[in-house]
Short mmCIF file of C-alpha atoms and ligand atoms in Angstrom, two decimals:
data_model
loop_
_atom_site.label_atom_id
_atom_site.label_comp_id
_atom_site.label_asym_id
_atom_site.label_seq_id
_atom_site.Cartn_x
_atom_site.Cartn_y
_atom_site.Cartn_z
CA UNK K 24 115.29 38.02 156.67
CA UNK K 25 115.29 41.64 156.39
CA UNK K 26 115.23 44.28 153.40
CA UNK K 27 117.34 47.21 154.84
CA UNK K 28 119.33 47.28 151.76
CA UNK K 29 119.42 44.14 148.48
CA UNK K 30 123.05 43.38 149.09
CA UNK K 31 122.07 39.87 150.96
CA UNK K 32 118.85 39.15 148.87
CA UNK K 33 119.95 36.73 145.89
CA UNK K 34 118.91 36.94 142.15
CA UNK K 35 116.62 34.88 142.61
CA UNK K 36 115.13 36.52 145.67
CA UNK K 37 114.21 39.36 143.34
CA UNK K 38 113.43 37.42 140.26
CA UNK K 39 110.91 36.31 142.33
CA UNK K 40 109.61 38.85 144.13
CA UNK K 41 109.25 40.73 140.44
CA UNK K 42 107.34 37.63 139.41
CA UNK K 43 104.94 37.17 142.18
CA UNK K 44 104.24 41.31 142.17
CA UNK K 45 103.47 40.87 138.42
CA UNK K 46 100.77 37.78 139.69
CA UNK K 47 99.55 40.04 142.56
CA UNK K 48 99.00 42.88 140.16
CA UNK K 49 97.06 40.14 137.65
CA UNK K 50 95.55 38.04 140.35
CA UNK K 51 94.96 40.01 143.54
CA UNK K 52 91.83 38.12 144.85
CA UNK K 53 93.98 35.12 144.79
CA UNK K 54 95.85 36.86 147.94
CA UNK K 55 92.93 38.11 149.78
CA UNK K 56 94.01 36.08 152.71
CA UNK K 57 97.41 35.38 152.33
CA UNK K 58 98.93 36.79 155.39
CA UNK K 59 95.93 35.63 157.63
CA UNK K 60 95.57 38.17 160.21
CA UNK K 61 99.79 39.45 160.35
CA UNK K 62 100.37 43.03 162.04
CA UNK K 63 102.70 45.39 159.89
CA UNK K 64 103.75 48.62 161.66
CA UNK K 65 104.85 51.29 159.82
CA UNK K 66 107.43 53.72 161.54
CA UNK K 67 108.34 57.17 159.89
CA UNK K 68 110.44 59.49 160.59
CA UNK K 69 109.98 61.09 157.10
CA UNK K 70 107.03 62.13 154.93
CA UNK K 71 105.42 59.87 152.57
CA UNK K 72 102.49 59.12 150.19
CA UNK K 73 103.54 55.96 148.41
CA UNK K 74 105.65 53.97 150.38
CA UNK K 75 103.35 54.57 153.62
CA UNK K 76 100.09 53.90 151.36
CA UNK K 77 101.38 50.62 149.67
CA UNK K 78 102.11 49.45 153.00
CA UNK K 79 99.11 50.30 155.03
CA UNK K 80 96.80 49.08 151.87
CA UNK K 81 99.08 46.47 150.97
CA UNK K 82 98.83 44.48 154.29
CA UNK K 83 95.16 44.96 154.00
CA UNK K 84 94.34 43.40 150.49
CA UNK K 85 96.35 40.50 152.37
CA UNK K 86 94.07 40.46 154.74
CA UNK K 87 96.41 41.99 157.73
CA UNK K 88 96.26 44.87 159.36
CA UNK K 89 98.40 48.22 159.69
CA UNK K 90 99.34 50.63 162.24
CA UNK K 91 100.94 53.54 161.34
CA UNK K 92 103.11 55.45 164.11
CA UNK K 93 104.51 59.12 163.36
CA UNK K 94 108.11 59.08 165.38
CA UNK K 95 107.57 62.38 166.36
CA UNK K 96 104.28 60.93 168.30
CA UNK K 97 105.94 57.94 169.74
CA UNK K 98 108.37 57.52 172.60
CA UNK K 99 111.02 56.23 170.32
CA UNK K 100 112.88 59.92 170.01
CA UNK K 101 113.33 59.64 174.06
CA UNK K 102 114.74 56.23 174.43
CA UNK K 103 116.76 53.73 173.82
CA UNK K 104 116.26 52.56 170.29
CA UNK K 105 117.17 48.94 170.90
CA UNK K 106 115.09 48.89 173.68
CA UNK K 107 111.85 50.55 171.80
CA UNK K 108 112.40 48.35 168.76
CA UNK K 109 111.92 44.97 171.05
CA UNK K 110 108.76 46.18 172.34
CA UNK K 111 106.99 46.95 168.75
CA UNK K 112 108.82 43.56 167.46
CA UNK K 113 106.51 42.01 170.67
CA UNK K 114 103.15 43.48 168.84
CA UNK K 115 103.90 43.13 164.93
CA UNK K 116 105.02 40.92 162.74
CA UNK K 117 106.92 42.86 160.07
CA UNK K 118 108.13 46.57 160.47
CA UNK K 119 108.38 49.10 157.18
CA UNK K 120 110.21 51.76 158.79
CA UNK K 121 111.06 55.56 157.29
CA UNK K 122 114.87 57.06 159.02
CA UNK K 123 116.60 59.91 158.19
CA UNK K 124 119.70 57.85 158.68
CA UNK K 125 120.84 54.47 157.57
CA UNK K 126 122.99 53.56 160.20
CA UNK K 127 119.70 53.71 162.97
CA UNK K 128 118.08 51.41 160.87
CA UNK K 129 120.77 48.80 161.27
CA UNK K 130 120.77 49.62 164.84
CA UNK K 131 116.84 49.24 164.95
CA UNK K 132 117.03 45.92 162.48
CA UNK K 133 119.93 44.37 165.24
CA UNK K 134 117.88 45.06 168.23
CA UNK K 135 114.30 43.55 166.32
CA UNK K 136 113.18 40.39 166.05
CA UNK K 137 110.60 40.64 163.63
CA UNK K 138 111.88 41.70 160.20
CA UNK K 139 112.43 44.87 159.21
CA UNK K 140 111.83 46.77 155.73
CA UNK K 141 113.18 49.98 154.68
CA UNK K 142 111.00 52.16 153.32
CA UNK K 143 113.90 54.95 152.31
CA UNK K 144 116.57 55.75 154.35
CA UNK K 145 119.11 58.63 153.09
CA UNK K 146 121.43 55.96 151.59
CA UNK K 147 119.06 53.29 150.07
CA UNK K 148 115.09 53.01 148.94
CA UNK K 149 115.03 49.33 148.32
CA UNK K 150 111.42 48.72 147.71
CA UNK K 151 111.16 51.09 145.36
CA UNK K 152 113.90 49.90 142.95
CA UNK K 153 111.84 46.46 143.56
CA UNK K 154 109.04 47.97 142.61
CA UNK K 155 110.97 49.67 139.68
CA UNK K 156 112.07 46.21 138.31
CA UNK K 157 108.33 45.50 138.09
CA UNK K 158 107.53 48.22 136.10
CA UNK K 159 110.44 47.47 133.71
CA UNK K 160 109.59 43.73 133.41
CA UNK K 161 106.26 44.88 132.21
CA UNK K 162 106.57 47.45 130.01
CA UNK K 163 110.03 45.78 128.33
CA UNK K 164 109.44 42.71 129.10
CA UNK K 165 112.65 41.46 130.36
CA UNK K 166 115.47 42.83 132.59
CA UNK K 167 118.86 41.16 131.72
CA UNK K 168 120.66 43.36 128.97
CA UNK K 169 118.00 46.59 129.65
CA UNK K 170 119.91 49.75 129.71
CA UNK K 171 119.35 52.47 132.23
CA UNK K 172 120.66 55.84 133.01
CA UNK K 173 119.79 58.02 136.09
CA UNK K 174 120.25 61.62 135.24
CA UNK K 175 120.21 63.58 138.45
CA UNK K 176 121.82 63.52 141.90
CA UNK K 177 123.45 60.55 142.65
CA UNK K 178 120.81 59.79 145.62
CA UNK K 179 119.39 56.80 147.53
CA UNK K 180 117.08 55.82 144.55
CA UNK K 181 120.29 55.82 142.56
CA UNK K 182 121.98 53.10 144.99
CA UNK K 183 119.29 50.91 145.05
CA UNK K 184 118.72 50.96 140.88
CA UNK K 185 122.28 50.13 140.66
CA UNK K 186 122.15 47.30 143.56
CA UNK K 187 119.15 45.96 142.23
CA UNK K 188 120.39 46.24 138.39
CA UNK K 189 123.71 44.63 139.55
CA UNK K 190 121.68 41.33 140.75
CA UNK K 191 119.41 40.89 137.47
CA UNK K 192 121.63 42.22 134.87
CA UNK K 193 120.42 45.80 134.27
CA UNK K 194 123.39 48.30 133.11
CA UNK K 195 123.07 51.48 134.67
CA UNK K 196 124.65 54.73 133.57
CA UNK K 197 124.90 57.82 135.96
CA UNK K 198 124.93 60.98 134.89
CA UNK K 199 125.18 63.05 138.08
CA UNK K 200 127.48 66.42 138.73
CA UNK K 201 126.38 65.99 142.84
CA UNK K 202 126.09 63.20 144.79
CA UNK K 203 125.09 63.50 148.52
CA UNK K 204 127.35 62.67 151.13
CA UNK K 205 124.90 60.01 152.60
CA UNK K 206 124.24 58.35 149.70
CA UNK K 207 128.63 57.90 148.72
CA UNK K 208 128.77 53.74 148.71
CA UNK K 209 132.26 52.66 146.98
CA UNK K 210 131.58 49.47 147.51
CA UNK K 211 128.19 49.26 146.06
CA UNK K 212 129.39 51.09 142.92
CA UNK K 213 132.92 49.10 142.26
CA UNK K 214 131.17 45.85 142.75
CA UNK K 215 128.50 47.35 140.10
CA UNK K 216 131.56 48.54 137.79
CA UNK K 217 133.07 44.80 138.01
CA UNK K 218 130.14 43.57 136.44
CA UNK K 219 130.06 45.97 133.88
CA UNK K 220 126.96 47.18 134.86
CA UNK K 221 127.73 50.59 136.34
CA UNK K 222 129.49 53.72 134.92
CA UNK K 223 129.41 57.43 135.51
CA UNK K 224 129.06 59.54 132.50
CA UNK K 225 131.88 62.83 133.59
CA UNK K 226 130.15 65.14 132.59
CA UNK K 227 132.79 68.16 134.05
CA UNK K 228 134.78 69.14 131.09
CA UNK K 229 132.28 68.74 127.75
CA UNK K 230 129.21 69.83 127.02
CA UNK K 231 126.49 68.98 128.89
CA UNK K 232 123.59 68.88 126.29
CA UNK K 233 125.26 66.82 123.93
CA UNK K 234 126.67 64.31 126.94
CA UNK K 235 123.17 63.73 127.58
CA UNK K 236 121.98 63.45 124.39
CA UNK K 237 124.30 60.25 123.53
CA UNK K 238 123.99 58.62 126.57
CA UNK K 239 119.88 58.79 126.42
CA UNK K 240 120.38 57.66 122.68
CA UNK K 241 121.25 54.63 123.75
CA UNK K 242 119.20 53.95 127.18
CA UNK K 243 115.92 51.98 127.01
CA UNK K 244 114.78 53.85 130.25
CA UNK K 245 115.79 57.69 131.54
CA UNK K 246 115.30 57.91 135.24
CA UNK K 247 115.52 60.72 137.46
CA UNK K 248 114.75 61.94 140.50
CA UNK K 249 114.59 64.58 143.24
CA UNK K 250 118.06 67.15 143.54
CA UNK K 251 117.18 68.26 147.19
CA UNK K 252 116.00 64.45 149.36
CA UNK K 253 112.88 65.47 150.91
CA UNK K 254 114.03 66.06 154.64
CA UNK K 255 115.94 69.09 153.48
CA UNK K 256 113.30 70.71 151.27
CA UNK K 257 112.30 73.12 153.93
CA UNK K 258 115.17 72.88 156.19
CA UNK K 259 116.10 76.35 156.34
CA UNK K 260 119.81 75.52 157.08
CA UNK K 261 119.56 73.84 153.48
CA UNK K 262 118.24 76.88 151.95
CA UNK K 263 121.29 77.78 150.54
CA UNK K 264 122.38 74.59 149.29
CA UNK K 265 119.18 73.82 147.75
CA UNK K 266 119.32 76.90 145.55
CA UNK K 267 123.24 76.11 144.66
CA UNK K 268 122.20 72.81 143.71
CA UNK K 269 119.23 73.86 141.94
CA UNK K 270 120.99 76.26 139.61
CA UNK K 271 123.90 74.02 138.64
CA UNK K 272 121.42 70.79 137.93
CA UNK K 273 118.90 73.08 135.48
CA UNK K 274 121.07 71.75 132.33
CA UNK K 275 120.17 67.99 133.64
CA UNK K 276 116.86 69.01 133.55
CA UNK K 277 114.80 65.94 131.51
CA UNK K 278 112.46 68.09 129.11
CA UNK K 279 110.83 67.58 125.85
CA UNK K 280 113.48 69.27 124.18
CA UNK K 281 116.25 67.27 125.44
CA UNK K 282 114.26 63.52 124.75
CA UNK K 283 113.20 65.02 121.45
CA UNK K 284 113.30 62.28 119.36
CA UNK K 285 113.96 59.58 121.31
CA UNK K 286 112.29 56.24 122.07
CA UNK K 287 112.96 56.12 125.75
CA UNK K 288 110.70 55.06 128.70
CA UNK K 289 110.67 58.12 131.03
CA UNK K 290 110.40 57.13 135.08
CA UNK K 291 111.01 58.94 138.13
CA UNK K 292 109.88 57.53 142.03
CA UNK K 293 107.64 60.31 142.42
CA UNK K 294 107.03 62.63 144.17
CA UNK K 295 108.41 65.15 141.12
CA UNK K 296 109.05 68.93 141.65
CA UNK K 297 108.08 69.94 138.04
CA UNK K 298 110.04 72.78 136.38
CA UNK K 299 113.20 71.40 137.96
CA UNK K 300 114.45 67.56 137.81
CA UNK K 301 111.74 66.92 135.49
CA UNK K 302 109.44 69.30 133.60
CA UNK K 303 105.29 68.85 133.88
CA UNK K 304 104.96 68.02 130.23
CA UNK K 305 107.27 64.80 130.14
CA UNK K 306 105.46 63.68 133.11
CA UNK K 307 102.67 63.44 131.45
CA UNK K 308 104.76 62.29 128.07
CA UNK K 309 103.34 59.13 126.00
CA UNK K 310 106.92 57.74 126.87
CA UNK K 311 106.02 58.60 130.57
CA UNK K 312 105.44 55.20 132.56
CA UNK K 313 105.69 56.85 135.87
CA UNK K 314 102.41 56.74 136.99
CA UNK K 315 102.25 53.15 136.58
CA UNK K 316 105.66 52.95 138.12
CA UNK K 317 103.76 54.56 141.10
CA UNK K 318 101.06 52.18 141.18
CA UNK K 319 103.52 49.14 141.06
CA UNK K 320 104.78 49.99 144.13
CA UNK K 321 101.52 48.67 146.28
CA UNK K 322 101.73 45.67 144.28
CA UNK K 323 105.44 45.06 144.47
CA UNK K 324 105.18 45.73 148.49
CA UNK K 325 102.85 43.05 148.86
CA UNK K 326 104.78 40.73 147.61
CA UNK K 327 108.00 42.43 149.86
CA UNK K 328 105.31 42.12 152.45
CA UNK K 329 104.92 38.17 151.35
CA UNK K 330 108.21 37.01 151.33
CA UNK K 331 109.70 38.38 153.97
CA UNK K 332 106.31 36.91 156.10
CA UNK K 333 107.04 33.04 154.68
CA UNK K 334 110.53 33.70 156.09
CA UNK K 335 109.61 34.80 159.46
N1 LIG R 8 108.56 57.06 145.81
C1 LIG R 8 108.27 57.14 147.13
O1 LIG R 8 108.86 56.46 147.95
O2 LIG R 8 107.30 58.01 147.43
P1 LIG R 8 106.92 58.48 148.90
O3 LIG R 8 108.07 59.27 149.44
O4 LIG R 8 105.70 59.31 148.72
O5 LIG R 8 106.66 57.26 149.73
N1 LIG R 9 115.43 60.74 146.91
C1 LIG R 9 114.11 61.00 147.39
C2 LIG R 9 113.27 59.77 147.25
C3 LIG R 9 111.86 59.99 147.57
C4 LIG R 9 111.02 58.76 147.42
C5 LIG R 9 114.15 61.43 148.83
O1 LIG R 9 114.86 60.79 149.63
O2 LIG R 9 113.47 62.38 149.17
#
């Protein structure tokens, strides 16, 4: 069992994984030693400060051990992938790893034989909507029926909010002018929309202030995230298209002015670029459970961590 992408993990799978983070979060000395000595490697291609740290620490509450390997220091970038991903599957037991793109990490999961997580590919971030689910459970206190919308660009968050949300009964509502080419998944979103629990809010021919203000009237939670995906923040060959993108999302921009008003939890993945996607102040909001969102995530990998262990 893998977690490249929640597609082939039941309800149930995450019903339970929510349940058992919410009991590691409560409980943690009770899983001091639950993993009794397992090896996770972590494998990043990307930057990261949460996904890498609630790995790393995770596997140690559990009473494991991590090893963290930078691609750019390994011999992975002059071989054979398939070949390099045997090897590390002979000295771990569980991989997270960090691509740029999704289809290596199905290559890399094929050749493996230890399972694989992925800790944020261009077209999916998995454990974070996991973790996400967490968070929501707790501060709502149930899932089924909870009403989301993503205000943004349609990203790999945005995929895995609407995979997860499709499995437990969350309706999520997308509000996003861009989407990036990696992240386009028909499938993912018509199998969503047959449920009735995805739709796009058009926001091309009305006006974009009061589109946003009826569809956050009616959302328990307003999520956002990034406009630019971290590997092309500094990309010079991006430059361009970061500034386009930046000056046509500024009207999606979630402000106090905008969720004036309005009852709404406020989350975001982290990390936030304040001023643009989100501003400083509604970070920092009363509404705000992103920091606890945050924190969720080392509980929420251990029990990733956990399950996908027992199956081994
Ligand atoms: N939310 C998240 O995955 O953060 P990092 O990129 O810092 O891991
Ligand atoms: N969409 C963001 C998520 C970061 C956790 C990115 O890929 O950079």
């Amino acid at each position: 069992m893998h977690l490249i992408t929640l597609d082939p993990w039941s309800e149930k799978d995450i019903l339970e994984t929510v349940e058992d983070s919410l009991n590691i979060k409560k409980y943690p000395e009770k899983y001091r030693h639950a993993v009794g000595g397992k090896s996770l490697c972590l494998l990043f291609q990307k930057t990261s400060t949460r996904t890498r740290c609630a790995g790393e620490i995770g596997i140690t509450h559990l009473g494991g051990h991590a090893h963290y390997l930078d691609w750019r220091t390994t011999n992975f970038a002059l071989a054979d992938l398939s070949d390099e991903m045997r090897v590390l599957s002979a000295y771990v037991d569980i991989i997270l790893a960090r691509f740029l793109k999704h289809a290596d990490l199905v290559e890399a999961a094929a050749a493996a034989t230890v399972p694989i997580i992925n800790g944020c590919c261009d077209k999916y971030h998995p454990t974070q909507a996991l973790g996400d689910l967490m968070t929501i459970q707790e501060h709502l206190g149930r899932l089924e029926g909870v009403k989301l919308c993503f205000i943004g660009v349609h990203n790999n968050v945005c995929n895995s909010l609407i995979a997860a949300g499709m499995k437990v009964g969350i309706e999520v509502t997308v509000v996003a002018p861009e989407v990036n080419p990696a992240a386009v998944d028909k499938a993912l979103w018509n199998a969503a929309a047959r449920k009735g629990l995805y739709k796009v809010l058009d926001t091309g021919s009305i006006n974009v202030g009061s589109a946003l203000e009826s569809v956050i009237a009616e959302s328990d939670i307003v999520y956002t995230d990034t406009w630019v995906d971290m590997e092309f923040f500094t990309d010079p060959a991006f430059a361009e298209e970061r500034e386009r993108r930046l000056k046509k999302m500024m009207p999606y921009q979630l402000n106090t002015e905008l969720l004036n008003g309005h009852e709404c939890k406020i989350m975001h993945c982290l990390p936030a670029h304040h001023g643009y996607e989100i501003s400083g102040e509604l970070v920092n909001d009363e509404r705000s459970i992103i920091f606890e969102q945050s924190e969720n995530r080392l509980h929420s990998m251990k029990a990733i961590l956990l399950r996908l262990l027992a199956h081994a």
